[in-house]
């Protein structure tokens, strides 16, 4: 982070392009960056290379090959120095950005460490709250005058467990008995339904037989009454006087049914 602070320090100015690389020549150490200086930027270099390479010196003869060669060498040397200075500046900038990125990574790791510590602190606080709750329960038991000790508590717990088991057993027995009663009720209802059906059938058969016997009796009774009437008339005609006062006894035939 020391390099980044040097690069962006407002009081000392920008030192990124003014810092001299170790491979710069002596003639370029005193030059300035910008228009008219030796240390040109990459954009200025791309625009200024061609005119300098093709522009002849006004004071030299145009056909002087040695002077043209010297100008070309000087221009190439300046271009190389400018490129080296720009590369050095870019390396410094990359180093500063890398330092800044590493610092951000360290901050992220520290944030994760703080979050992990907070989780551990929360877990410890939960344990502490649990311990305090247990201590409060223990204190309540200690100061309880009716508390008879752990053995009595175990006996009470065992008694409650036995009572719960007995209650569950009674509930199960009652459930089984209720199921049996329901089955017995259904069985009796079925038997009653069958018996009622049989009684109704017997009653219908009896009524049918009675109706059939009633028709036969009516025919036989009519015939017997007709014979009795004819017999009584013959007796009155044969016997006269006092004999007519005697009421003959007529025997009616019995119904065979």
mmCIF file of N, CA and C in Angstrom, residues 102-167:
data_model
loop_
_atom_site.group_PDB
_atom_site.id
_atom_site.type_symbol
_atom_site.label_atom_id
_atom_site.label_comp_id
_atom_site.label_asym_id
_atom_site.label_seq_id
_atom_site.Cartn_x
_atom_site.Cartn_y
_atom_site.Cartn_z
ATOM 1 N N UNK A 102 -4.879 -6.933 -3.263
ATOM 2 C CA UNK A 102 -4.489 -7.776 -2.126
ATOM 3 C C UNK A 102 -5.039 -7.224 -0.818
ATOM 4 N N UNK A 103 -5.029 -5.888 -0.707
ATOM 5 C CA UNK A 103 -5.578 -5.282 0.512
ATOM 6 C C UNK A 103 -7.070 -5.567 0.638
ATOM 7 N N UNK A 104 -7.783 -5.482 -0.505
ATOM 8 C CA UNK A 104 -9.212 -5.808 -0.466
ATOM 9 C C UNK A 104 -9.434 -7.271 -0.104
ATOM 10 N N UNK A 105 -8.579 -8.160 -0.635
ATOM 11 C CA UNK A 105 -8.693 -9.570 -0.261
ATOM 12 C C UNK A 105 -8.454 -9.792 1.217
ATOM 13 N N UNK A 106 -7.469 -9.061 1.764
ATOM 14 C CA UNK A 106 -7.216 -9.174 3.204
ATOM 15 C C UNK A 106 -8.409 -8.681 4.007
ATOM 16 N N UNK A 107 -9.030 -7.598 3.521
ATOM 17 C CA UNK A 107 -10.217 -7.082 4.224
ATOM 18 C C UNK A 107 -11.343 -8.109 4.183
ATOM 19 N N UNK A 108 -11.519 -8.766 3.012
ATOM 20 C CA UNK A 108 -12.555 -9.788 2.920
ATOM 21 C C UNK A 108 -12.297 -10.954 3.851
ATOM 22 N N UNK A 109 -11.036 -11.409 3.910
ATOM 23 C CA UNK A 109 -10.712 -12.513 4.822
ATOM 24 C C UNK A 109 -10.897 -12.100 6.271
ATOM 25 N N UNK A 110 -10.535 -10.858 6.580
ATOM 26 C CA UNK A 110 -10.747 -10.381 7.950
ATOM 27 C C UNK A 110 -12.237 -10.294 8.277
ATOM 28 N N UNK A 111 -13.038 -9.897 7.290
ATOM 29 C CA UNK A 111 -14.491 -9.855 7.517
ATOM 30 C C UNK A 111 -15.041 -11.252 7.786
ATOM 31 N N UNK A 112 -14.570 -12.230 7.016
ATOM 32 C CA UNK A 112 -14.997 -13.611 7.257
ATOM 33 C C UNK A 112 -14.556 -14.094 8.634
ATOM 34 N N UNK A 113 -13.356 -13.710 9.029
ATOM 35 C CA UNK A 113 -12.882 -14.098 10.362
ATOM 36 C C UNK A 113 -13.744 -13.479 11.457
ATOM 37 N N UNK A 114 -14.113 -12.210 11.258
ATOM 38 C CA UNK A 114 -14.980 -11.543 12.243
ATOM 39 C C UNK A 114 -16.345 -12.224 12.297
ATOM 40 N N UNK A 115 -16.882 -12.610 11.133
ATOM 41 C CA UNK A 115 -18.175 -13.301 11.114
ATOM 42 C C UNK A 115 -18.092 -14.643 11.834
ATOM 43 N N UNK A 116 -16.984 -15.371 11.623
ATOM 44 C CA UNK A 116 -16.811 -16.649 12.328
ATOM 45 C C UNK A 116 -16.711 -16.429 13.838
ATOM 46 N N UNK A 117 -15.989 -15.392 14.239
ATOM 47 C CA UNK A 117 -15.891 -15.089 15.671
ATOM 48 C C UNK A 117 -17.250 -14.704 16.251
ATOM 49 N N UNK A 118 -18.052 -13.988 15.470
ATOM 50 C CA UNK A 118 -19.397 -13.639 15.943
ATOM 51 C C UNK A 118 -20.256 -14.889 16.119
ATOM 52 N N UNK A 119 -20.130 -15.836 15.196
ATOM 53 C CA UNK A 119 -20.876 -17.092 15.347
ATOM 54 C C UNK A 119 -20.445 -17.846 16.601
ATOM 55 N N UNK A 120 -19.139 -17.895 16.844
ATOM 56 C CA UNK A 120 -18.653 -18.559 18.054
ATOM 57 C C UNK A 120 -19.142 -17.839 19.308
ATOM 58 N N UNK A 121 -19.145 -16.510 19.245
ATOM 59 C CA UNK A 121 -19.630 -15.744 20.404
ATOM 60 C C UNK A 121 -21.110 -16.016 20.657
ATOM 61 N N UNK A 122 -21.894 -16.100 19.584
ATOM 62 C CA UNK A 122 -23.318 -16.401 19.751
ATOM 63 C C UNK A 122 -23.526 -17.785 20.358
ATOM 64 N N UNK A 123 -22.729 -18.765 19.900
ATOM 65 C CA UNK A 123 -22.846 -20.112 20.469
ATOM 66 C C UNK A 123 -22.488 -20.112 21.951
ATOM 67 N N UNK A 124 -21.438 -19.377 22.310
ATOM 68 C CA UNK A 124 -21.054 -19.298 23.727
ATOM 69 C C UNK A 124 -22.136 -18.609 24.555
ATOM 70 N N UNK A 125 -22.740 -17.564 23.990
ATOM 71 C CA UNK A 125 -23.815 -16.880 24.715
ATOM 72 C C UNK A 125 -25.017 -17.802 24.917
ATOM 73 N N UNK A 126 -25.331 -18.603 23.914
ATOM 74 C CA UNK A 126 -26.438 -19.552 24.067
ATOM 75 C C UNK A 126 -26.141 -20.569 25.168
ATOM 76 N N UNK A 127 -24.892 -21.050 25.200
ATOM 77 C CA UNK A 127 -24.515 -21.977 26.274
ATOM 78 C C UNK A 127 -24.610 -21.296 27.639
ATOM 79 N N UNK A 128 -24.183 -20.047 27.688
ATOM 80 C CA UNK A 128 -24.231 -19.323 28.962
ATOM 81 C C UNK A 128 -25.672 -19.125 29.421
ATOM 82 N N UNK A 129 -26.558 -18.808 28.469
ATOM 83 C CA UNK A 129 -27.979 -18.651 28.821
ATOM 84 C C UNK A 129 -28.544 -19.974 29.320
ATOM 85 N N UNK A 130 -28.155 -21.086 28.675
ATOM 86 C CA UNK A 130 -28.603 -22.394 29.153
ATOM 87 C C UNK A 130 -28.101 -22.703 30.554
ATOM 88 N N UNK A 131 -26.845 -22.334 30.817
ATOM 89 C CA UNK A 131 -26.291 -22.558 32.165
ATOM 90 C C UNK A 131 -27.039 -21.723 33.193
ATOM 91 N N UNK A 132 -27.346 -20.475 32.834
ATOM 92 C CA UNK A 132 -28.091 -19.624 33.765
ATOM 93 C C UNK A 132 -29.489 -20.185 34.030
ATOM 94 N N UNK A 133 -30.126 -20.701 32.999
ATOM 95 C CA UNK A 133 -31.452 -21.292 33.202
ATOM 96 C C UNK A 133 -31.377 -22.501 34.125
ATOM 97 N N UNK A 134 -30.361 -23.355 33.898
ATOM 98 C CA UNK A 134 -30.186 -24.503 34.788
ATOM 99 C C UNK A 134 -29.881 -24.085 36.210
ATOM 100 N N UNK A 135 -29.067 -23.044 36.364
ATOM 101 C CA UNK A 135 -28.742 -22.559 37.710
ATOM 102 C C UNK A 135 -29.984 -22.029 38.410
ATOM 103 N N UNK A 136 -30.832 -21.330 37.663
ATOM 104 C CA UNK A 136 -32.075 -20.829 38.259
ATOM 105 C C UNK A 136 -32.970 -21.980 38.712
ATOM 106 N N UNK A 137 -33.037 -23.031 37.898
ATOM 107 C CA UNK A 137 -33.843 -24.191 38.276
ATOM 108 C C UNK A 137 -33.269 -24.875 39.513
ATOM 109 N N UNK A 138 -31.940 -25.009 39.553
ATOM 110 C CA UNK A 138 -31.308 -25.626 40.726
ATOM 111 C C UNK A 138 -31.545 -24.792 41.979
ATOM 112 N N UNK A 139 -31.427 -23.471 41.837
ATOM 113 C CA UNK A 139 -31.658 -22.599 42.989
ATOM 114 C C UNK A 139 -33.101 -22.712 43.481
ATOM 115 N N UNK A 140 -34.035 -22.807 42.562
ATOM 116 C CA UNK A 140 -35.436 -22.940 42.967
ATOM 117 C C UNK A 140 -35.658 -24.242 43.730
ATOM 118 N N UNK A 141 -35.014 -25.324 43.267
ATOM 119 C CA UNK A 141 -35.154 -26.595 43.971
ATOM 120 C C UNK A 141 -34.504 -26.551 45.349
ATOM 121 N N UNK A 142 -33.352 -25.897 45.425
ATOM 122 C CA UNK A 142 -32.640 -25.853 46.711
ATOM 123 C C UNK A 142 -33.447 -25.091 47.750
ATOM 124 N N UNK A 143 -34.044 -23.979 47.336
ATOM 125 C CA UNK A 143 -34.796 -23.165 48.289
ATOM 126 C C UNK A 143 -36.245 -23.625 48.452
ATOM 127 N N UNK A 144 -36.644 -24.681 47.772
ATOM 128 C CA UNK A 144 -37.990 -25.216 47.927
ATOM 129 C C UNK A 144 -38.035 -26.095 49.179
ATOM 130 N N UNK A 145 -38.888 -25.725 50.131
ATOM 131 C CA UNK A 145 -38.969 -26.474 51.388
ATOM 132 C C UNK A 145 -39.633 -27.833 51.200
ATOM 133 N N UNK A 146 -40.466 -27.983 50.176
ATOM 134 C CA UNK A 146 -41.151 -29.251 49.955
ATOM 135 C C UNK A 146 -40.328 -30.241 49.129
ATOM 136 N N UNK A 147 -39.199 -29.826 48.655
ATOM 137 C CA UNK A 147 -38.369 -30.727 47.853
ATOM 138 C C UNK A 147 -37.663 -31.705 48.769
ATOM 139 N N UNK A 148 -37.798 -32.975 48.480
ATOM 140 C CA UNK A 148 -37.257 -34.022 49.346
ATOM 141 C C UNK A 148 -36.017 -34.693 48.773
ATOM 142 N N UNK A 149 -35.485 -34.176 47.722
ATOM 143 C CA UNK A 149 -34.250 -34.732 47.182
ATOM 144 C C UNK A 149 -34.463 -35.450 45.864
ATOM 145 N N UNK A 150 -33.334 -35.866 45.273
ATOM 146 C CA UNK A 150 -33.379 -36.509 43.961
ATOM 147 C C UNK A 150 -34.046 -37.880 44.026
ATOM 148 N N UNK A 151 -33.842 -38.615 45.145
ATOM 149 C CA UNK A 151 -34.465 -39.940 45.260
ATOM 150 C C UNK A 151 -35.987 -39.835 45.251
ATOM 151 N N UNK A 152 -36.491 -38.845 45.989
ATOM 152 C CA UNK A 152 -37.939 -38.649 46.005
ATOM 153 C C UNK A 152 -38.456 -38.247 44.624
ATOM 154 N N UNK A 153 -37.678 -37.425 43.925
ATOM 155 C CA UNK A 153 -38.078 -37.048 42.568
ATOM 156 C C UNK A 153 -38.121 -38.263 41.646
ATOM 157 N N UNK A 154 -37.126 -39.137 41.784
ATOM 158 C CA UNK A 154 -37.124 -40.345 40.959
ATOM 159 C C UNK A 154 -38.315 -41.241 41.285
ATOM 160 N N UNK A 155 -38.658 -41.332 42.561
ATOM 161 C CA UNK A 155 -39.818 -42.129 42.947
ATOM 162 C C UNK A 155 -41.105 -41.527 42.392
ATOM 163 N N UNK A 156 -41.201 -40.199 42.452
ATOM 164 C CA UNK A 156 -42.395 -39.535 41.913
ATOM 165 C C UNK A 156 -42.497 -39.755 40.405
ATOM 166 N N UNK A 157 -41.349 -39.648 39.737
ATOM 167 C CA UNK A 157 -41.349 -39.858 38.284
ATOM 168 C C UNK A 157 -41.754 -41.288 37.945
ATOM 169 N N UNK A 158 -41.225 -42.262 38.726
ATOM 170 C CA UNK A 158 -41.586 -43.661 38.486
ATOM 171 C C UNK A 158 -43.073 -43.894 38.741
ATOM 172 N N UNK A 159 -43.608 -43.260 39.819
ATOM 173 C CA UNK A 159 -45.025 -43.398 40.117
ATOM 174 C C UNK A 159 -45.881 -42.799 38.998
ATOM 175 N N UNK A 160 -45.477 -41.635 38.518
ATOM 176 C CA UNK A 160 -46.219 -41.021 37.419
ATOM 177 C C UNK A 160 -46.166 -41.887 36.167
ATOM 178 N N UNK A 161 -45.022 -42.514 35.934
ATOM 179 C CA UNK A 161 -44.916 -43.395 34.775
ATOM 180 C C UNK A 161 -45.819 -44.611 34.926
ATOM 181 N N UNK A 162 -45.856 -45.182 36.135
ATOM 182 C CA UNK A 162 -46.746 -46.324 36.361
ATOM 183 C C UNK A 162 -48.206 -45.925 36.193
ATOM 184 N N UNK A 163 -48.560 -44.752 36.719
ATOM 185 C CA UNK A 163 -49.938 -44.289 36.563
ATOM 186 C C UNK A 163 -50.292 -44.063 35.090
ATOM 187 N N UNK A 164 -49.337 -43.523 34.359
ATOM 188 C CA UNK A 164 -49.595 -43.316 32.931
ATOM 189 C C UNK A 164 -49.782 -44.646 32.212
ATOM 190 N N UNK A 165 -48.960 -45.635 32.557
ATOM 191 C CA UNK A 165 -49.114 -46.952 31.939
ATOM 192 C C UNK A 165 -50.443 -47.590 32.321
ATOM 193 N N UNK A 166 -50.847 -47.441 33.595
ATOM 194 C CA UNK A 166 -52.127 -47.998 34.028
ATOM 195 C C UNK A 166 -53.293 -47.310 33.318
ATOM 196 N N UNK A 167 -53.184 -45.998 33.188
ATOM 197 C CA UNK A 167 -54.234 -45.270 32.472
ATOM 198 C C UNK A 167 -54.329 -45.716 31.016
#
